[in-house]
mmCIF file of C-alpha atoms and ligand atoms in Angstrom:
data_model
loop_
_atom_site.group_PDB
_atom_site.id
_atom_site.type_symbol
_atom_site.label_atom_id
_atom_site.label_comp_id
_atom_site.label_asym_id
_atom_site.label_seq_id
_atom_site.Cartn_x
_atom_site.Cartn_y
_atom_site.Cartn_z
ATOM 1 C CA MET A 1 2.751 22.068 0.933
ATOM 2 C CA GLU A 2 4.637 19.919 3.598
ATOM 3 C CA GLN A 3 7.626 18.074 3.310
ATOM 4 C CA PHE A 4 9.687 15.021 5.081
ATOM 5 C CA THR A 5 12.465 13.563 4.098
ATOM 6 C CA ILE A 6 12.664 9.980 4.604
ATOM 7 C CA THR A 7 16.637 8.691 5.309
ATOM 8 C CA THR A 8 17.198 4.333 4.915
ATOM 9 C CA PRO A 9 20.987 2.409 4.144
ATOM 10 C CA HIS A 10 20.127 2.942 0.675
ATOM 11 C CA LYS A 11 18.616 5.884 -0.334
ATOM 12 C CA THR A 12 16.970 9.482 0.879
ATOM 13 C CA TYR A 13 14.264 11.083 -0.394
ATOM 14 C CA PRO A 14 11.805 13.559 -0.036
ATOM 15 C CA VAL A 15 8.121 12.798 0.456
ATOM 16 C CA VAL A 16 6.306 16.226 -0.344
ATOM 17 C CA ILE A 17 2.584 16.685 0.037
ATOM 18 C CA GLY A 18 0.516 19.478 -1.046
ATOM 19 C CA LYS A 19 -2.497 20.891 -3.633
ATOM 20 C CA GLY A 20 -1.941 21.082 -7.352
ATOM 21 C CA LEU A 21 1.779 19.675 -6.748
ATOM 22 C CA ARG A 22 1.699 17.627 -10.588
ATOM 23 C CA HIS A 23 1.554 21.104 -11.862
ATOM 24 C CA GLN A 24 5.202 21.961 -10.032
ATOM 25 C CA LEU A 25 6.572 18.701 -11.033
ATOM 26 C CA LEU A 26 10.139 19.572 -12.755
ATOM 27 C CA GLU A 27 10.888 22.029 -10.328
ATOM 28 C CA LEU A 28 10.243 19.543 -7.370
ATOM 29 C CA LEU A 29 12.361 16.664 -9.024
ATOM 30 C CA LYS A 30 15.850 18.766 -8.859
ATOM 31 C CA LYS A 31 17.343 16.032 -11.067
ATOM 32 C CA GLU A 32 17.519 15.770 -14.598
ATOM 33 C CA PHE A 33 16.693 12.477 -16.913
ATOM 34 C CA SER A 34 17.542 11.951 -20.223
ATOM 35 C CA ALA A 35 13.962 10.498 -20.966
ATOM 36 C CA TYR A 36 10.351 10.323 -18.681
ATOM 37 C CA VAL A 37 8.135 7.391 -18.857
ATOM 38 C CA ILE A 38 4.938 8.604 -17.538
ATOM 39 C CA VAL A 39 2.876 4.857 -16.389
ATOM 40 C CA THR A 40 -0.523 5.638 -14.969
ATOM 41 C CA ASP A 41 -3.740 3.814 -15.322
ATOM 42 C CA SER A 42 -6.975 3.688 -17.626
ATOM 43 C CA GLN A 43 -9.180 5.135 -14.912
ATOM 44 C CA ILE A 44 -6.436 8.439 -14.035
ATOM 45 C CA ALA A 45 -4.952 8.937 -17.623
ATOM 46 C CA PRO A 46 -8.387 11.252 -18.864
ATOM 47 C CA LEU A 47 -7.980 12.799 -15.166
ATOM 48 C CA TYR A 48 -4.526 14.211 -15.213
ATOM 49 C CA LEU A 49 -1.964 12.437 -17.453
ATOM 50 C CA GLU A 50 -2.075 15.647 -19.385
ATOM 51 C CA ASP A 51 -1.475 18.028 -16.360
ATOM 52 C CA VAL A 52 1.738 15.678 -15.680
ATOM 53 C CA LYS A 53 2.998 16.076 -19.492
ATOM 54 C CA LYS A 54 2.416 19.369 -19.579
ATOM 55 C CA ALA A 55 4.701 19.905 -16.459
ATOM 56 C CA LEU A 56 7.053 18.072 -18.231
ATOM 57 C CA MET A 57 6.831 20.221 -21.669
ATOM 58 C CA SER A 58 10.207 20.996 -21.805
ATOM 59 C CA LYS A 59 11.598 17.882 -22.021
ATOM 60 C CA PRO A 60 12.284 16.495 -25.021
ATOM 61 C CA LYS A 61 11.504 12.787 -24.730
ATOM 62 C CA VAL A 62 8.169 12.352 -22.623
ATOM 63 C CA TYR A 63 6.323 9.145 -22.885
ATOM 64 C CA SER A 64 3.463 7.626 -21.440
ATOM 65 C CA TYR A 65 2.227 4.090 -20.821
ATOM 66 C CA VAL A 66 -1.499 3.149 -19.429
ATOM 67 C CA VAL A 67 -2.358 0.410 -17.875
ATOM 68 C CA PRO A 68 -5.980 -1.063 -17.432
ATOM 69 C CA SER A 69 -7.361 0.201 -14.287
ATOM 70 C CA GLY A 70 -7.328 -2.315 -11.102
ATOM 71 C CA GLU A 71 -5.469 -4.705 -9.213
ATOM 72 C CA ALA A 72 -5.403 -7.564 -12.232
ATOM 73 C CA SER A 73 -2.862 -5.019 -13.939
ATOM 74 C CA LYS A 74 -0.046 -6.427 -11.253
ATOM 75 C CA ASP A 75 0.829 -9.194 -13.497
ATOM 76 C CA PHE A 76 3.158 -10.609 -15.494
ATOM 77 C CA ASP A 77 1.272 -9.669 -18.823
ATOM 78 C CA THR A 78 1.527 -5.834 -17.826
ATOM 79 C CA TYR A 79 4.786 -6.112 -16.631
ATOM 80 C CA LYS A 80 5.805 -7.255 -19.228
ATOM 81 C CA ARG A 81 4.193 -5.075 -22.346
ATOM 82 C CA LEU A 82 5.938 -2.067 -19.866
ATOM 83 C CA ILE A 83 9.426 -3.444 -20.527
ATOM 84 C CA ASP A 84 8.569 -3.963 -23.945
ATOM 85 C CA TYR A 85 7.437 -1.098 -24.247
ATOM 86 C CA MET A 86 10.569 0.517 -22.690
ATOM 87 C CA VAL A 87 12.600 -1.640 -23.838
ATOM 88 C CA GLU A 88 11.802 -0.670 -28.263
ATOM 89 C CA LEU A 89 12.228 3.196 -27.205
ATOM 90 C CA ASN A 90 15.411 1.944 -26.424
ATOM 91 C CA LEU A 91 16.085 3.682 -23.450
ATOM 92 C CA ASP A 92 19.012 4.436 -21.199
ATOM 93 C CA ARG A 93 19.792 4.292 -17.876
ATOM 94 C CA GLN A 94 19.375 7.857 -17.310
ATOM 95 C CA CYS A 95 15.674 7.761 -17.715
ATOM 96 C CA CYS A 96 12.932 8.217 -15.116
ATOM 97 C CA VAL A 97 9.791 6.386 -14.793
ATOM 98 C CA ILE A 98 7.056 8.598 -12.897
ATOM 99 C CA ALA A 99 4.555 6.586 -11.320
ATOM 100 C CA LEU A 100 0.939 8.482 -11.375
ATOM 101 C CA GLY A 101 -1.787 6.540 -9.530
ATOM 102 C CA GLY A 102 -2.577 4.357 -6.649
ATOM 103 C CA GLY A 103 -0.945 1.478 -5.298
ATOM 104 C CA VAL A 104 -0.974 -0.912 -8.283
ATOM 105 C CA VAL A 105 0.597 1.524 -10.641
ATOM 106 C CA GLY A 106 2.680 2.381 -7.713
ATOM 107 C CA ASP A 107 3.649 -1.250 -7.274
ATOM 108 C CA LEU A 108 4.131 -2.359 -11.470
ATOM 109 C CA ALA A 109 6.026 0.971 -12.226
ATOM 110 C CA GLY A 110 8.403 0.722 -9.349
ATOM 111 C CA PHE A 111 8.795 -3.277 -10.176
ATOM 112 C CA VAL A 112 9.547 -2.252 -13.983
ATOM 113 C CA ALA A 113 11.811 0.672 -12.874
ATOM 114 C CA ALA A 114 13.876 -1.654 -10.367
ATOM 115 C CA SER A 115 14.481 -4.329 -12.930
ATOM 116 C CA PHE A 116 14.577 -2.386 -16.329
ATOM 117 C CA LEU A 117 18.426 -2.168 -17.195
ATOM 118 C CA ARG A 118 18.914 -3.454 -13.454
ATOM 119 C CA GLY A 119 17.172 -0.414 -12.123
ATOM 120 C CA VAL A 120 16.872 3.170 -13.172
ATOM 121 C CA ALA A 121 15.093 6.123 -11.557
ATOM 122 C CA PHE A 122 11.504 6.328 -10.434
ATOM 123 C CA VAL A 123 9.377 9.060 -8.738
ATOM 124 C CA GLN A 124 5.635 8.445 -7.400
ATOM 125 C CA MET A 125 2.884 10.651 -7.845
ATOM 126 C CA PRO A 126 0.376 9.102 -5.506
ATOM 127 C CA THR A 127 -3.431 9.856 -6.247
ATOM 128 C CA THR A 128 -5.226 7.634 -3.825
ATOM 129 C CA LEU A 129 -5.802 7.693 0.079
ATOM 130 C CA LEU A 130 -4.386 4.025 0.152
ATOM 131 C CA ALA A 131 -1.122 5.427 -1.911
ATOM 132 C CA HIS A 132 -0.561 7.408 1.576
ATOM 133 C CA ASP A 133 1.221 4.202 2.608
ATOM 134 C CA SER A 134 2.427 2.208 -0.989
ATOM 135 C CA SER A 135 4.190 5.319 -2.502
ATOM 136 C CA LEU A 136 6.949 5.324 0.345
ATOM 137 C CA GLY A 137 9.199 2.939 1.456
ATOM 138 C CA GLY A 138 10.414 1.140 -1.423
ATOM 139 C CA LYS A 139 8.158 -2.031 -1.322
ATOM 140 C CA VAL A 140 7.324 -2.799 -5.582
ATOM 141 C CA GLY A 141 6.253 -5.776 -7.026
ATOM 142 C CA ILE A 142 3.500 -7.729 -8.663
ATOM 143 C CA ASN A 143 0.974 -10.618 -7.719
ATOM 144 C CA HIS A 144 1.272 -14.268 -9.110
ATOM 145 C CA ASP A 145 -1.516 -16.544 -8.969
ATOM 146 C CA LEU A 146 -0.366 -18.175 -5.826
ATOM 147 C CA GLY A 147 -0.259 -15.331 -3.496
ATOM 148 C CA LYS A 148 -0.564 -11.611 -3.859
ATOM 149 C CA ASN A 149 3.420 -9.289 -3.989
ATOM 150 C CA LEU A 150 4.866 -12.470 -4.619
ATOM 151 C CA ILE A 151 7.217 -10.990 -7.324
ATOM 152 C CA GLY A 152 8.978 -7.728 -6.405
ATOM 153 C CA ALA A 153 11.693 -6.332 -4.474
ATOM 154 C CA PHE A 154 12.904 -3.086 -2.268
ATOM 155 C CA TYR A 155 13.774 0.345 -4.441
ATOM 156 C CA HIS A 156 12.849 3.446 -3.421
ATOM 157 C CA PRO A 157 11.663 6.310 -5.699
ATOM 158 C CA GLU A 158 13.604 9.438 -6.208
ATOM 159 C CA ALA A 159 10.816 11.039 -4.196
ATOM 160 C CA VAL A 160 7.577 11.120 -3.512
ATOM 161 C CA ILE A 161 5.162 14.007 -5.380
ATOM 162 C CA TYR A 162 1.579 13.952 -3.275
ATOM 163 C CA ASP A 163 -0.666 16.459 -5.199
ATOM 164 C CA THR A 164 -3.452 16.342 -2.571
ATOM 165 C CA GLU A 165 -5.843 17.613 -5.257
ATOM 166 C CA THR A 166 -5.827 14.384 -6.984
ATOM 167 C CA LEU A 167 -7.767 13.134 -3.929
ATOM 168 C CA SER A 168 -11.111 14.897 -5.170
ATOM 169 C CA SER A 169 -12.262 12.446 -7.574
ATOM 170 C CA LEU A 170 -11.253 9.461 -5.925
ATOM 171 C CA PRO A 171 -14.312 6.954 -5.825
ATOM 172 C CA GLU A 172 -15.819 6.406 -2.396
ATOM 173 C CA LYS A 173 -14.916 2.580 -1.948
ATOM 174 C CA GLU A 174 -11.288 3.841 -2.343
ATOM 175 C CA TRP A 175 -11.769 6.709 0.453
ATOM 176 C CA ARG A 176 -12.714 3.547 2.687
ATOM 177 C CA SER A 177 -10.105 1.490 1.180
ATOM 178 C CA GLY A 178 -7.219 4.142 2.334
ATOM 179 C CA LEU A 179 -8.724 4.229 5.551
ATOM 180 C CA ALA A 180 -8.407 1.234 6.769
ATOM 181 C CA GLU A 181 -4.041 1.348 6.252
ATOM 182 C CA VAL A 182 -4.386 4.746 7.894
ATOM 183 C CA VAL A 183 -6.278 2.409 10.694
ATOM 184 C CA LYS A 184 -3.208 0.139 11.110
ATOM 185 C CA HIS A 185 -1.035 2.736 11.598
ATOM 186 C CA GLY A 186 -2.636 4.498 14.119
ATOM 187 C CA ILE A 187 -3.156 0.900 15.629
ATOM 188 C CA ILE A 188 0.310 -0.498 15.545
ATOM 189 C CA ASP A 189 1.946 3.341 16.229
ATOM 190 C CA SER A 190 0.803 4.114 19.576
ATOM 191 C CA LYS A 191 -2.408 4.646 22.350
ATOM 192 C CA ALA A 192 -2.164 8.245 21.337
ATOM 193 C CA LEU A 193 -1.881 8.076 17.486
ATOM 194 C CA TYR A 194 -5.057 5.969 18.041
ATOM 195 C CA ASP A 195 -7.797 7.960 19.971
ATOM 196 C CA LYS A 196 -6.554 10.733 18.058
ATOM 197 C CA MET A 197 -7.586 9.083 14.687
ATOM 198 C CA ARG A 198 -11.057 7.538 16.285
ATOM 199 C CA GLN A 199 -11.484 10.982 17.503
ATOM 200 C CA LEU A 200 -10.560 13.111 14.106
ATOM 201 C CA LEU A 201 -12.030 10.177 11.831
ATOM 202 C CA PRO A 202 -15.264 8.824 13.346
ATOM 203 C CA GLU A 203 -17.145 8.245 10.798
ATOM 204 C CA ARG A 204 -16.419 8.122 7.243
ATOM 205 C CA GLN A 205 -19.063 11.041 6.352
ATOM 206 C CA ALA A 206 -17.479 13.131 9.240
ATOM 207 C CA ILE A 207 -13.889 13.412 7.444
ATOM 208 C CA SER A 208 -13.227 16.663 6.096
ATOM 209 C CA VAL A 209 -10.348 16.595 2.803
ATOM 210 C CA GLU A 210 -8.601 19.872 5.399
ATOM 211 C CA VAL A 211 -8.694 16.425 8.682
ATOM 212 C CA MET A 212 -7.624 13.696 6.192
ATOM 213 C CA ALA A 213 -4.770 15.864 4.821
ATOM 214 C CA SER A 214 -3.584 16.313 8.676
ATOM 215 C CA ILE A 215 -4.018 12.780 9.403
ATOM 216 C CA LEU A 216 -1.840 11.739 5.890
ATOM 217 C CA LYS A 217 1.303 12.658 6.816
ATOM 218 C CA GLU A 218 1.180 11.552 10.145
ATOM 219 C CA ALA A 219 0.096 7.881 9.007
ATOM 220 C CA MET A 220 3.140 8.197 6.726
ATOM 221 C CA MET A 221 5.325 9.343 8.938
ATOM 222 C CA VAL A 222 5.085 6.331 11.266
ATOM 223 C CA LYS A 223 5.503 4.900 8.245
ATOM 224 C CA ALA A 224 8.689 6.380 7.088
ATOM 225 C CA ASN A 225 10.002 6.222 10.950
ATOM 226 C CA ILE A 226 9.432 2.541 10.827
ATOM 227 C CA VAL A 227 11.128 1.640 7.040
ATOM 228 C CA ALA A 228 13.943 3.693 8.383
ATOM 229 C CA GLN A 229 14.827 1.251 11.139
ATOM 230 C CA ASP A 230 14.596 -1.865 9.088
ATOM 231 C CA GLU A 231 14.373 -1.207 5.305
ATOM 232 C CA THR A 232 14.186 -4.921 4.035
ATOM 233 C CA GLU A 233 12.169 -6.309 6.559
ATOM 234 C CA SER A 234 14.469 -8.557 9.122
ATOM 235 C CA GLY A 235 12.336 -6.813 12.365
ATOM 236 C CA VAL A 236 9.825 -3.967 13.160
ATOM 237 C CA ARG A 237 8.943 -3.068 9.386
ATOM 238 C CA LYS A 238 7.125 -6.513 9.978
ATOM 239 C CA PHE A 239 4.663 -4.154 11.953
ATOM 240 C CA LEU A 240 3.355 -2.284 8.630
ATOM 241 C CA ASN A 241 1.929 -6.039 7.818
ATOM 242 C CA PHE A 242 -0.528 -6.026 10.673
ATOM 243 C CA GLY A 243 -3.492 -6.671 8.938
ATOM 244 C CA HIS A 244 -1.878 -8.353 5.878
ATOM 245 C CA THR A 245 -1.802 -12.403 6.907
ATOM 246 C CA LEU A 246 -5.324 -13.282 6.003
ATOM 247 C CA GLY A 247 -6.060 -9.535 4.467
ATOM 248 C CA HIS A 248 -4.004 -10.962 1.226
ATOM 249 C CA ALA A 249 -5.444 -14.617 1.458
ATOM 250 C CA LEU A 250 -8.652 -12.900 0.866
ATOM 251 C CA GLU A 251 -7.887 -10.710 -1.857
ATOM 252 C CA LYS A 252 -6.578 -13.932 -3.805
ATOM 253 C CA GLU A 253 -9.211 -16.661 -3.110
ATOM 254 C CA SER A 254 -11.437 -13.810 -3.415
ATOM 255 C CA GLY A 255 -10.412 -13.365 -7.280
ATOM 256 C CA TYR A 256 -7.706 -10.063 -7.378
ATOM 257 C CA GLY A 257 -9.268 -7.147 -7.464
ATOM 258 C CA ALA A 258 -12.896 -7.863 -6.249
ATOM 259 C CA LEU A 259 -12.480 -7.076 -2.412
ATOM 260 C CA THR A 260 -9.804 -3.498 -2.500
ATOM 261 C CA HIS A 261 -6.705 -3.840 -0.478
ATOM 262 C CA GLY A 262 -8.203 -1.934 2.683
ATOM 263 C CA GLU A 263 -10.932 -4.353 2.763
ATOM 264 C CA GLY A 264 -8.894 -7.309 2.883
ATOM 265 C CA VAL A 265 -6.637 -5.614 5.042
ATOM 266 C CA ALA A 266 -9.625 -4.316 7.502
ATOM 267 C CA ILE A 267 -10.413 -8.140 7.892
ATOM 268 C CA GLY A 268 -7.454 -9.471 8.215
ATOM 269 C CA MET A 269 -6.829 -6.984 10.882
ATOM 270 C CA ILE A 270 -9.812 -7.903 13.071
ATOM 271 C CA PHE A 271 -8.789 -11.577 12.457
ATOM 272 C CA ALA A 272 -5.447 -10.951 13.664
ATOM 273 C CA LEU A 273 -6.877 -9.011 17.132
ATOM 274 C CA LYS A 274 -9.035 -12.707 17.685
ATOM 275 C CA LEU A 275 -5.958 -14.230 17.099
ATOM 276 C CA SER A 276 -4.137 -12.258 19.605
ATOM 277 C CA GLU A 277 -6.709 -12.588 22.382
ATOM 278 C CA ARG A 278 -6.709 -16.440 22.132
ATOM 279 C CA VAL A 279 -2.655 -16.256 21.944
ATOM 280 C CA TYR A 280 -1.872 -13.872 24.804
ATOM 281 C CA HIS A 281 -4.841 -15.167 26.714
ATOM 282 C CA HIS A 282 -5.744 -10.675 27.244
ATOM 283 C CA SER A 283 -8.238 -8.624 26.031
ATOM 284 C CA LEU A 284 -8.022 -6.002 22.959
ATOM 285 C CA PRO A 285 -11.084 -3.433 21.977
ATOM 286 C CA ILE A 286 -11.839 -5.546 19.093
ATOM 287 C CA GLU A 287 -15.846 -4.335 19.320
ATOM 288 C CA GLU A 288 -14.331 -0.798 19.476
ATOM 289 C CA ILE A 289 -12.598 -1.443 16.540
ATOM 290 C CA THR A 290 -14.884 -3.338 14.614
ATOM 291 C CA ASP A 291 -17.253 -0.796 15.323
ATOM 292 C CA TRP A 292 -14.545 1.952 13.973
ATOM 293 C CA LEU A 293 -13.997 0.262 11.077
ATOM 294 C CA GLY A 294 -17.848 -0.497 10.220
ATOM 295 C CA ARG A 295 -18.599 3.446 10.681
ATOM 296 C CA LEU A 296 -15.893 4.427 8.267
ATOM 297 C CA GLY A 297 -17.496 1.319 6.048
ATOM 298 C CA LEU A 298 -15.328 -1.194 5.893
ATOM 299 C CA PRO A 299 -15.687 -5.180 6.235
ATOM 300 C CA THR A 300 -15.291 -6.681 9.377
ATOM 301 C CA SER A 301 -15.860 -10.359 8.294
ATOM 302 C CA ILE A 302 -15.040 -12.668 5.887
ATOM 303 C CA PRO A 303 -17.336 -12.310 2.572
ATOM 304 C CA LYS A 304 -19.085 -15.377 2.117
ATOM 305 C CA GLY A 305 -18.291 -17.987 -0.330
ATOM 306 C CA LEU A 306 -14.836 -18.179 0.829
ATOM 307 C CA ASP A 307 -13.312 -21.951 1.743
ATOM 308 C CA LYS A 308 -11.335 -21.535 5.030
ATOM 309 C CA ALA A 309 -9.592 -24.176 3.830
ATOM 310 C CA LYS A 310 -8.190 -22.545 1.047
ATOM 311 C CA LEU A 311 -7.789 -19.074 2.402
ATOM 312 C CA VAL A 312 -4.804 -21.246 5.343
ATOM 313 C CA GLN A 313 -3.464 -22.937 2.361
ATOM 314 C CA THR A 314 -3.279 -19.067 0.588
ATOM 315 C CA MET A 315 -1.812 -17.930 3.948
ATOM 316 C CA LYS A 316 1.101 -20.465 3.923
ATOM 317 C CA TYR A 317 2.465 -18.207 1.071
ATOM 318 C CA ASP A 318 2.938 -15.250 2.625
ATOM 319 C CA LYS A 319 6.303 -14.007 2.553
ATOM 320 C CA LYS A 320 6.451 -13.306 7.122
ATOM 321 C CA ARG A 321 6.298 -17.255 6.961
ATOM 322 C CA THR A 322 9.399 -18.985 9.179
ATOM 323 C CA ASP A 323 10.102 -22.954 9.537
ATOM 324 C CA GLY A 324 6.886 -24.184 7.624
ATOM 325 C CA GLN A 325 4.808 -21.712 10.048
ATOM 326 C CA ILE A 326 2.798 -19.261 9.581
ATOM 327 C CA VAL A 327 3.294 -16.216 10.671
ATOM 328 C CA PHE A 328 0.926 -13.338 12.056
ATOM 329 C CA VAL A 329 1.093 -9.636 13.194
ATOM 330 C CA LEU A 330 -0.628 -9.679 16.455
ATOM 331 C CA LEU A 331 -1.231 -7.115 19.134
ATOM 332 C CA LYS A 332 0.096 -7.145 22.944
ATOM 333 C CA ALA A 333 -2.271 -3.814 23.570
ATOM 334 C CA ILE A 334 -2.876 -0.878 21.053
ATOM 335 C CA GLY A 335 1.009 0.397 19.646
ATOM 336 C CA GLU A 336 2.646 -3.031 20.679
ATOM 337 C CA PRO A 337 1.959 -5.703 17.297
ATOM 338 C CA LYS A 338 4.494 -8.191 17.880
ATOM 339 C CA THR A 339 5.238 -11.169 15.237
ATOM 340 C CA GLN A 340 4.125 -14.592 16.031
ATOM 341 C CA ALA A 341 3.895 -18.039 14.314
ATOM 342 C CA VAL A 342 0.589 -19.457 14.817
ATOM 343 C CA PRO A 343 -0.191 -22.482 14.936
ATOM 344 C CA GLU A 344 -2.756 -23.907 12.035
ATOM 345 C CA ASP A 345 -5.445 -25.567 14.247
ATOM 346 C CA LEU A 346 -5.917 -22.215 16.252
ATOM 347 C CA ILE A 347 -5.678 -20.018 13.119
ATOM 348 C CA ILE A 348 -8.184 -22.834 11.797
ATOM 349 C CA GLU A 349 -10.520 -22.784 14.660
ATOM 350 C CA VAL A 350 -10.452 -18.647 14.494
ATOM 351 C CA LEU A 351 -11.049 -18.822 11.277
ATOM 352 C CA GLU A 352 -14.323 -21.456 12.145
ATOM 353 C CA ASP A 353 -15.689 -18.117 14.453
ATOM 354 C CA PHE A 354 -15.309 -15.686 12.585
ATOM 355 C CA HIS A 355 -17.122 -16.765 8.957
ATOM 356 C CA GLU A 356 -20.266 -15.030 8.292
HETATM 357 N N1 NAD B 1 4.404 -1.181 -1.842
HETATM 358 C C1 NAD B 1 3.626 -0.636 -0.363
HETATM 359 O O1 NAD B 1 4.357 -0.577 0.507
HETATM 360 C C2 NAD B 1 1.985 -0.951 -0.392
HETATM 361 C C3 NAD B 1 0.979 -0.508 0.823
HETATM 362 C C4 NAD B 1 0.060 -0.376 0.473
HETATM 363 C C5 NAD B 1 -0.840 -1.247 -0.458
HETATM 364 N N2 NAD B 1 0.121 -1.713 -1.224
HETATM 365 C C6 NAD B 1 -0.699 -2.154 -2.877
HETATM 366 O O2 NAD B 1 -1.238 -0.861 -3.280
HETATM 367 C C7 NAD B 1 -2.605 -1.520 -4.099
HETATM 368 C C8 NAD B 1 -3.849 -1.368 -3.348
HETATM 369 O O3 NAD B 1 -3.500 0.269 -4.808
HETATM 370 P P1 NAD B 1 -4.883 1.620 -4.201
HETATM 371 O O4 NAD B 1 -6.125 0.859 -3.441
HETATM 372 O O5 NAD B 1 -4.627 2.943 -4.307
HETATM 373 O O6 NAD B 1 -5.562 0.883 -5.633
HETATM 374 P P2 NAD B 1 -5.163 1.538 -7.361
HETATM 375 O O7 NAD B 1 -4.250 2.250 -7.722
HETATM 376 O O8 NAD B 1 -6.062 0.479 -7.835
HETATM 377 O O9 NAD B 1 -6.743 2.575 -7.455
HETATM 378 C C9 NAD B 1 -8.014 2.331 -7.312
HETATM 379 C C10 NAD B 1 -8.667 2.745 -7.937
HETATM 380 O O10 NAD B 1 -9.226 4.242 -7.665
HETATM 381 C C11 NAD B 1 -8.934 4.265 -9.398
HETATM 382 N N3 NAD B 1 -8.213 5.760 -9.131
HETATM 383 C C12 NAD B 1 -6.885 6.309 -8.931
HETATM 384 N N4 NAD B 1 -6.228 7.133 -8.501
HETATM 385 C C13 NAD B 1 -7.445 7.921 -8.405
HETATM 386 C C14 NAD B 1 -8.371 9.692 -8.274
HETATM 387 N N5 NAD B 1 -7.214 10.255 -8.113
HETATM 388 N N6 NAD B 1 -9.656 9.712 -9.428
HETATM 389 C C15 NAD B 1 -10.194 8.761 -9.546
HETATM 390 N N7 NAD B 1 -9.867 7.527 -9.249
HETATM 391 C C16 NAD B 1 -8.698 7.643 -9.763
HETATM 392 C C17 NAD B 1 -7.530 3.926 -9.997
HETATM 393 O O11 NAD B 1 -8.158 3.767 -11.397
HETATM 394 C C18 NAD B 1 -8.293 2.093 -9.071
HETATM 395 O O12 NAD B 1 -9.840 2.102 -10.249
HETATM 396 C C19 NAD B 1 -2.743 -3.390 -3.584
HETATM 397 O O13 NAD B 1 -2.093 -3.918 -4.815
HETATM 398 C C20 NAD B 1 -1.412 -3.336 -2.606
HETATM 399 O O14 NAD B 1 -1.116 -4.415 -2.651
HETATM 400 C C21 NAD B 1 1.232 -1.799 -1.213
HETATM 401 O O1 LIG B 2 5.846 -1.064 3.579
HETATM 402 C C1 LIG B 2 5.564 -2.270 4.193
HETATM 403 O O2 LIG B 2 6.580 -3.124 4.722
HETATM 404 C C2 LIG B 2 4.071 -2.725 4.344
HETATM 405 O O3 LIG B 2 4.269 -4.104 4.744
HETATM 406 C C3 LIG B 2 2.708 -2.343 3.801
HETATM 407 C C4 LIG B 2 1.890 -2.819 3.114
HETATM 408 O O4 LIG B 2 0.817 -1.842 3.691
HETATM 409 C C5 LIG B 2 1.504 -3.295 1.632
HETATM 410 O O5 LIG B 2 0.587 -3.970 1.811
HETATM 411 C C6 LIG B 2 2.747 -3.783 1.295
HETATM 412 O O6 LIG B 2 2.496 -4.055 0.243
HETATM 413 C C7 LIG B 2 2.602 -5.973 1.624
HETATM 414 O O7 LIG B 2 3.722 -5.819 1.337
HETATM 415 P P1 LIG B 2 3.733 -7.688 1.768
HETATM 416 O O8 LIG B 2 5.711 -7.992 1.447
HETATM 417 O O9 LIG B 2 3.409 -8.377 2.179
HETATM 418 O O10 LIG B 2 3.744 -8.258 -0.158
HETATM 419 ZN ZN1 ZN B 3 -1.202 -2.870 2.659
#
């Protein structure tokens, strides 16, 4: 079992990573709650819900709520149904929401916890590789028809309890999706971590579970260090959004769930690299990264059928925008990200080149 602590001005909480931790939930939680609401999705429930319920067996009030698996559940309707469920149970402020799942369950259940009775405790129990990112840092929320994560809050969990055994059932496509955020953490952090990741994660087929578990912790610590410096994204936290300006627009424009989040981020990172070369007039290892992402099974160009004018319109809803300008996280060098407002005509020009 590995553990580290994340400290922000508003909350200090542990991140615990290890095999079989779902069985030890109660001991790891340390605090007592009046009731527990386990939120999970329809694909995870048959695999792990009973184990988590069993871990809470000694508690009198344990409830569970299962949402349909997939990005579409990060919506107003699902949010309302879950809130209705908790209001009808008449739960009090001492209850605890347990998010058992990937980023969809974590973001949705976290936002429910942030808003129910103006905030109750919640615990992240990530079950995807991608959730090495989504389970910590406190960004919780849901999507809007016009853009990703447009409704939400900064609201931290009591703890992140990452049972790496659950990754054994993760579908191949979801492994690849999670790898995109792992690569992102390497690229924004340092040349040393980037090189280490390229060496340890050369291609999807060559990655052992043990290697993945060690890299996963390192990637989480990159995020934890950034969040500790800038909890609510007024500065360096924006770097965690590398690849997301276009990535989120691609997810929305292709219909939530058609592209995985990681696929959107992979394409978005290549686009941000191309923009960086145009803005800073120096060369970056774009071919190397494109080739690496490809070997990890990720797409690196915009899927056919997506209209670039619509992508630009959607990027105008991105939360980083400032003074009416779309803001990207660009790269000066590996380990040297920078936020930058980019003129629309340049975005269109680079998109034009980038289209399949
Ligand atoms: N809050 C943040 O900081 C943050 C960071 C990154 C991403 N996100 C959000 O996370 C979401 C994506 O998360 P995700 O990639 O985990 O997707 P997800 O939660 O939809 O999970 C992916 C798929 O895998 C299934 N699944 C999950 N765990 C499984 C397991 N152990 N075994 C078998 N199947 C399993 C799910 O049912 C789903 O079908 C996006 O909405 C994204 O915006 C948030
Ligand atoms: O934690 C952050 O900060 C991030 O930007 C991490 C991203 O990987 C994540 O996808 C996040 O949900 C994006 O946030 P948003 O503010 O662009 O919606
Ligand atoms: Zn992301």
